[in-house]
CSV table of C-alpha atoms in Angstrom, one decimal:
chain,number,residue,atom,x,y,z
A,3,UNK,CA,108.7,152.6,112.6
A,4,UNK,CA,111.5,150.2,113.2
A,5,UNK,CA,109.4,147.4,111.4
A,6,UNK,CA,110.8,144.1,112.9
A,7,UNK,CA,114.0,144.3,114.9
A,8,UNK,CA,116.4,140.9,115.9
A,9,UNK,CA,119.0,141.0,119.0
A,10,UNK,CA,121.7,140.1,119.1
A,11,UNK,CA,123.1,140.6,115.1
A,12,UNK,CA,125.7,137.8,115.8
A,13,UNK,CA,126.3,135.1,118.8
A,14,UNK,CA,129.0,132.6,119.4
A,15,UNK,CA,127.8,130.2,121.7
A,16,UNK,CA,130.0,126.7,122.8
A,17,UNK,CA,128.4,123.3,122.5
A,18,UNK,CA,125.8,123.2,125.6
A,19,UNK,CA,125.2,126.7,126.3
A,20,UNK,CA,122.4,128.5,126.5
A,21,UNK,CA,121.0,131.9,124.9
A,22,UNK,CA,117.9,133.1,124.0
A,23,UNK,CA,117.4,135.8,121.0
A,24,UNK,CA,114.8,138.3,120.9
A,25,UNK,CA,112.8,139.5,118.2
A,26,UNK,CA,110.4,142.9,118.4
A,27,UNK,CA,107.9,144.0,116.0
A,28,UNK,CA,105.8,147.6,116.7
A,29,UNK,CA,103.4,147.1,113.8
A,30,UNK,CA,100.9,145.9,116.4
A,31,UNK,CA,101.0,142.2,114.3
A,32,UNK,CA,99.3,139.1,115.7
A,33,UNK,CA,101.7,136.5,114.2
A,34,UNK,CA,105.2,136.6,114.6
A,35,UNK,CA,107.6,133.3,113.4
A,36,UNK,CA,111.0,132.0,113.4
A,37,UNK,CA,113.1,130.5,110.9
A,38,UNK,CA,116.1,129.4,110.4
A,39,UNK,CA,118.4,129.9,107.0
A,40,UNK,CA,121.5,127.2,106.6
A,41,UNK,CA,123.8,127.5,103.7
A,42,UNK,CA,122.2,127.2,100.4
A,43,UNK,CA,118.9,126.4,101.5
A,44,UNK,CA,115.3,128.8,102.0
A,45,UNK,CA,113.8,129.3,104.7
A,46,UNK,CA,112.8,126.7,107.6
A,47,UNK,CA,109.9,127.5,109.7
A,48,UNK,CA,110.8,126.4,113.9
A,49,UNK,CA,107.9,128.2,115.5
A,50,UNK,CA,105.4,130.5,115.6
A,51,UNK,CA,102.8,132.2,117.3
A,52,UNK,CA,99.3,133.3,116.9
A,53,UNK,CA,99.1,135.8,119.3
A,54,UNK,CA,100.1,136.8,122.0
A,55,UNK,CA,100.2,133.8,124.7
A,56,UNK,CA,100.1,130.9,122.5
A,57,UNK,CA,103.4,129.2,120.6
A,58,UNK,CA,103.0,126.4,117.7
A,59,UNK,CA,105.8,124.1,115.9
A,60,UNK,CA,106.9,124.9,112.8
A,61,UNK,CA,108.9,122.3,110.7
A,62,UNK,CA,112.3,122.1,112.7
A,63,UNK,CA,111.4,122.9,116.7
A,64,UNK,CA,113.4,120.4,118.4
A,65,UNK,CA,116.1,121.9,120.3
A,66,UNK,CA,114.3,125.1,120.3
A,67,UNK,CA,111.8,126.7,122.8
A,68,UNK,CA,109.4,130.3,122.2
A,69,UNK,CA,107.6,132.1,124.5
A,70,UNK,CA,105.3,135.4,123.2
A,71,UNK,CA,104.6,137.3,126.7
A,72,UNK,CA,104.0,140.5,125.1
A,73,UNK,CA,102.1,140.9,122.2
A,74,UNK,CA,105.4,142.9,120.4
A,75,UNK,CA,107.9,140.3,121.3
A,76,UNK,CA,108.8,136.6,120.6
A,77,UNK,CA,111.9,134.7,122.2
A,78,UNK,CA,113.5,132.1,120.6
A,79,UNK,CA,115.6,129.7,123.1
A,80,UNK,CA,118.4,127.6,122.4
A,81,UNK,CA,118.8,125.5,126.1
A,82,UNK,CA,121.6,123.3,125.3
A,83,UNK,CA,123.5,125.1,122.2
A,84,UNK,CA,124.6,122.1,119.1
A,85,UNK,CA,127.1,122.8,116.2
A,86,UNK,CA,123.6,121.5,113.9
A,87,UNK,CA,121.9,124.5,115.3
A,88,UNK,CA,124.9,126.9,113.6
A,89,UNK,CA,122.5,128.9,111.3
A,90,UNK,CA,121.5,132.6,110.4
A,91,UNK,CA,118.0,132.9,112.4
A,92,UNK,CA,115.4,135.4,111.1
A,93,UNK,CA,112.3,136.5,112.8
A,94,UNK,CA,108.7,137.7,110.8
A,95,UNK,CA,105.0,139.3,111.8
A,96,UNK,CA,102.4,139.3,109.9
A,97,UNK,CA,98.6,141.2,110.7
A,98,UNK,CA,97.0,137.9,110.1
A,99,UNK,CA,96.7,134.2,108.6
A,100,UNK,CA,95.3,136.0,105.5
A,101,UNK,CA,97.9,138.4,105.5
A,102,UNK,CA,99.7,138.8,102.5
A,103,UNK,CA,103.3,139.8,103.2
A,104,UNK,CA,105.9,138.7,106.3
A,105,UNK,CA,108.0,141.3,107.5
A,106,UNK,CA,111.3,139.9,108.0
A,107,UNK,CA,113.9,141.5,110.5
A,108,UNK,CA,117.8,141.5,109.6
A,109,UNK,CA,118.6,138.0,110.7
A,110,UNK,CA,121.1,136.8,113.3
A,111,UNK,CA,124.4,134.9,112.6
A,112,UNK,CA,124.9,132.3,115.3
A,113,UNK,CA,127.8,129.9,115.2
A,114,UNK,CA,128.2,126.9,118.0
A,115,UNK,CA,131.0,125.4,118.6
B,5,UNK,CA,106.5,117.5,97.5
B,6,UNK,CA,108.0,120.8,96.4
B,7,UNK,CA,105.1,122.8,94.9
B,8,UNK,CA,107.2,125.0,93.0
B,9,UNK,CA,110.6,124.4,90.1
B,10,UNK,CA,112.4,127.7,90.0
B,11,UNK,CA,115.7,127.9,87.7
B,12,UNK,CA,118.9,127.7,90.4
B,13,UNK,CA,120.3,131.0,88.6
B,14,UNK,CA,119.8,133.5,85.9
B,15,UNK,CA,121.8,136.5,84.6
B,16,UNK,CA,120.1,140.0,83.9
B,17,UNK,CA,121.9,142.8,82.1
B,18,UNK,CA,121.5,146.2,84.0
B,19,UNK,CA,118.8,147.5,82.5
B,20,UNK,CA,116.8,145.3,80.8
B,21,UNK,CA,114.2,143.2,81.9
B,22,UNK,CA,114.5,139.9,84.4
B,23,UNK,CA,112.3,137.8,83.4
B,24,UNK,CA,112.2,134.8,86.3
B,25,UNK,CA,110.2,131.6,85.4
B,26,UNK,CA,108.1,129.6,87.5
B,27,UNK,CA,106.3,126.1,87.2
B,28,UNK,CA,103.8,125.4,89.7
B,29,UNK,CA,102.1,122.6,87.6
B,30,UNK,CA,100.4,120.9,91.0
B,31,UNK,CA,98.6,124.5,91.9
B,32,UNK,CA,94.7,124.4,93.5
B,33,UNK,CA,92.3,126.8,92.6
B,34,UNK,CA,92.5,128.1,96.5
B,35,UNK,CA,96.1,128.3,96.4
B,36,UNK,CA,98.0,131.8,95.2
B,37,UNK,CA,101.2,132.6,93.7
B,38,UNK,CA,104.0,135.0,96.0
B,39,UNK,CA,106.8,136.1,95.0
B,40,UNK,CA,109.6,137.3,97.6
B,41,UNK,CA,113.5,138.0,97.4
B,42,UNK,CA,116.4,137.8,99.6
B,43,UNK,CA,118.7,140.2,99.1
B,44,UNK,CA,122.4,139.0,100.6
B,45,UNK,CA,122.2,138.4,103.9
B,46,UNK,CA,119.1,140.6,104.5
B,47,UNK,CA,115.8,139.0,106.1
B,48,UNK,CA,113.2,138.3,103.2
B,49,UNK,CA,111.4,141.2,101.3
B,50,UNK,CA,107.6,140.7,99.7
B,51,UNK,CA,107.1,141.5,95.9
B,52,UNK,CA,104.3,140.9,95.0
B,53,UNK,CA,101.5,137.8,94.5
B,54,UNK,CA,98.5,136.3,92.4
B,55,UNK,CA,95.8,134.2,92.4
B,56,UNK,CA,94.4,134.2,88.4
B,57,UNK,CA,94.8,137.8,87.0
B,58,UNK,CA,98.3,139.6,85.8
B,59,UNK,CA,99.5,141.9,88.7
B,60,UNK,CA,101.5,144.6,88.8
B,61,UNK,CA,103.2,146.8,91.4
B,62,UNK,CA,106.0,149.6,92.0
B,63,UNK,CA,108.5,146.8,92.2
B,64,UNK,CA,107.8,143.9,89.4
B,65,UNK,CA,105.1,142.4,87.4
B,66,UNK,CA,103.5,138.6,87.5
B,67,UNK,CA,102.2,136.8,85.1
B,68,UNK,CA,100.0,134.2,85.4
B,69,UNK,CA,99.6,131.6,82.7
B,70,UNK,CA,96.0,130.6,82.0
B,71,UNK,CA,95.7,127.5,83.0
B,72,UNK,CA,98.0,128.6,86.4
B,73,UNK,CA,100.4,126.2,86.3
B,74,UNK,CA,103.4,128.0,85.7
B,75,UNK,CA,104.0,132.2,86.0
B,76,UNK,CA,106.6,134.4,85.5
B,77,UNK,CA,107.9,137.7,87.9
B,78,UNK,CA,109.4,140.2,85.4
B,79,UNK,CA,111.1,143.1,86.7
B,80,UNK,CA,110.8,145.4,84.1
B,81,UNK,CA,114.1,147.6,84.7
B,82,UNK,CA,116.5,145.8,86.7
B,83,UNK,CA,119.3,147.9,88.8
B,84,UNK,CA,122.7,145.6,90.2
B,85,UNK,CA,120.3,145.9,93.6
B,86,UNK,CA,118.2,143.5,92.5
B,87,UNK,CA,121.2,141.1,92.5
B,88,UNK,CA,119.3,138.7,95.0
B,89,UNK,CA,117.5,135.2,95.6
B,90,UNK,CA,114.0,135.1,94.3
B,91,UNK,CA,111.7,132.7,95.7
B,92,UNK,CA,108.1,131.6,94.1
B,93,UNK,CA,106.0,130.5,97.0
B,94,UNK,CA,102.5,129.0,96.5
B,95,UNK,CA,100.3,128.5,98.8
B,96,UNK,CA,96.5,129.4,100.8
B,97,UNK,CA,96.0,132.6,102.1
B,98,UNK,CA,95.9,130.9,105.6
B,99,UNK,CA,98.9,128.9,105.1
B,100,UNK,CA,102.4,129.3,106.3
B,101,UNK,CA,105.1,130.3,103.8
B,102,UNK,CA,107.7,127.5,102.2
B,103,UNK,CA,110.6,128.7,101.3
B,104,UNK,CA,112.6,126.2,98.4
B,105,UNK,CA,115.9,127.3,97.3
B,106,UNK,CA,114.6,129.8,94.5
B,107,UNK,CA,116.7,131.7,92.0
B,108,UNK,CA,119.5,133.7,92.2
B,109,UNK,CA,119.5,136.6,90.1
B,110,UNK,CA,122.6,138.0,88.8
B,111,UNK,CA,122.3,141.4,86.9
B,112,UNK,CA,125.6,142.2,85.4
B,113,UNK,CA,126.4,146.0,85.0
């Protein structure tokens, strides 16, 4: 198993363009997430999902959009690219809301500028 | 409110025991203790978690103070690849994870 895989690994965007990164789980998981990781900081939830079909904010969603079509998959979109979005994004599933443990994939490196 | 005060870095000789504190002093009865780590520039990885009871896995040991407001991961053998950033995350099973700015570990060879 693969576990929870990110495309791309790294992305240079210019202020104002768009992209949209893709995350992929084959655990069969109900919840997937996004966060984001700036310098020095943990971990910031933007959104997540439930299952597949339905999309919730996190703590940081503005400037971001999700969509979780197939159950394995969750997109993360950036519509109009800002330098304050410049951050390493990592994706995570889980089996449940009682789940213990979040499987993280390997992050992507996204720099606007 | 940040729920949990972690040290902002420790040092580990290879070999011996890491011992990584944790004061959680506001804890619920409801709410458990997880520990995860981020290894450099790697997603997140689990390690293990509590509610009331010492617990022990492959990877590390947590201990859980009576009274639950503080606990303590201790990785009984620690290897330069557990040079990382160790979070301590409480929270309800149904909640979402928090991450704060944990510790980061330095074991020296």
């Amino acid at each position: 198993n693969a576990g929870v895989t990110q495309t791309p690994k790294f992305r240079v965007l210019k202020t104002g363009q768009s992209m949209t990164l893709l995350c992929a789980q084959d655990m069969n998981h109900e919840y997937m997430y996004w966060y984001r990781q700036d310098p020095g900081m943990g971990l910031r939830l933007i959104h997540y999902s439930v299952g597949e079909g339905t999309t919730a904010k996190g703590e940081v969603p503005d400037g971001y959009n999700v969509s979780r079509l197939k159950k394995q998959n969750f997109l993360l979109g950036l519509e109009s690219a800002a330098p304050s979005q410049t951050s390493v994004y990592f994706c995570a599933s889980s089996s449940g809301p009682s789940s213990y443990e979040q499987y993280f994939g390997p992050g992507t490196r996204l720099t606007v500028t | 409110d940040a729920k949990t005060t972690q040290p902002t870095s420790m040092d580990c000789a290879e070999g011996r025991a890491a011992n990584l504190p944790c004061n959680h002093s506001t804890i619920s009865g409801n709410e458990y203790v997880y520990w995860y780590r981020q290894i450099h520039s790697q997603g997140p990885q689990y390690i293990i978690h509590g509610l009331k009871n010492n617990e022990t896995n492959e990877m590390a040991s947590l201990i859980i103070t009576e009274d639950r407001k503080s606990s303590t991961l201790i990785l009984p053998h620690a290897t330069l690849r557990d040079t990382a950033v160790y979070y301590c995350i409480v929270r309800l099973r149904s909640e979402k994870l928090v991450f704060g700015k944990g510790t980061k570990l330095t074991v020296n060879p």
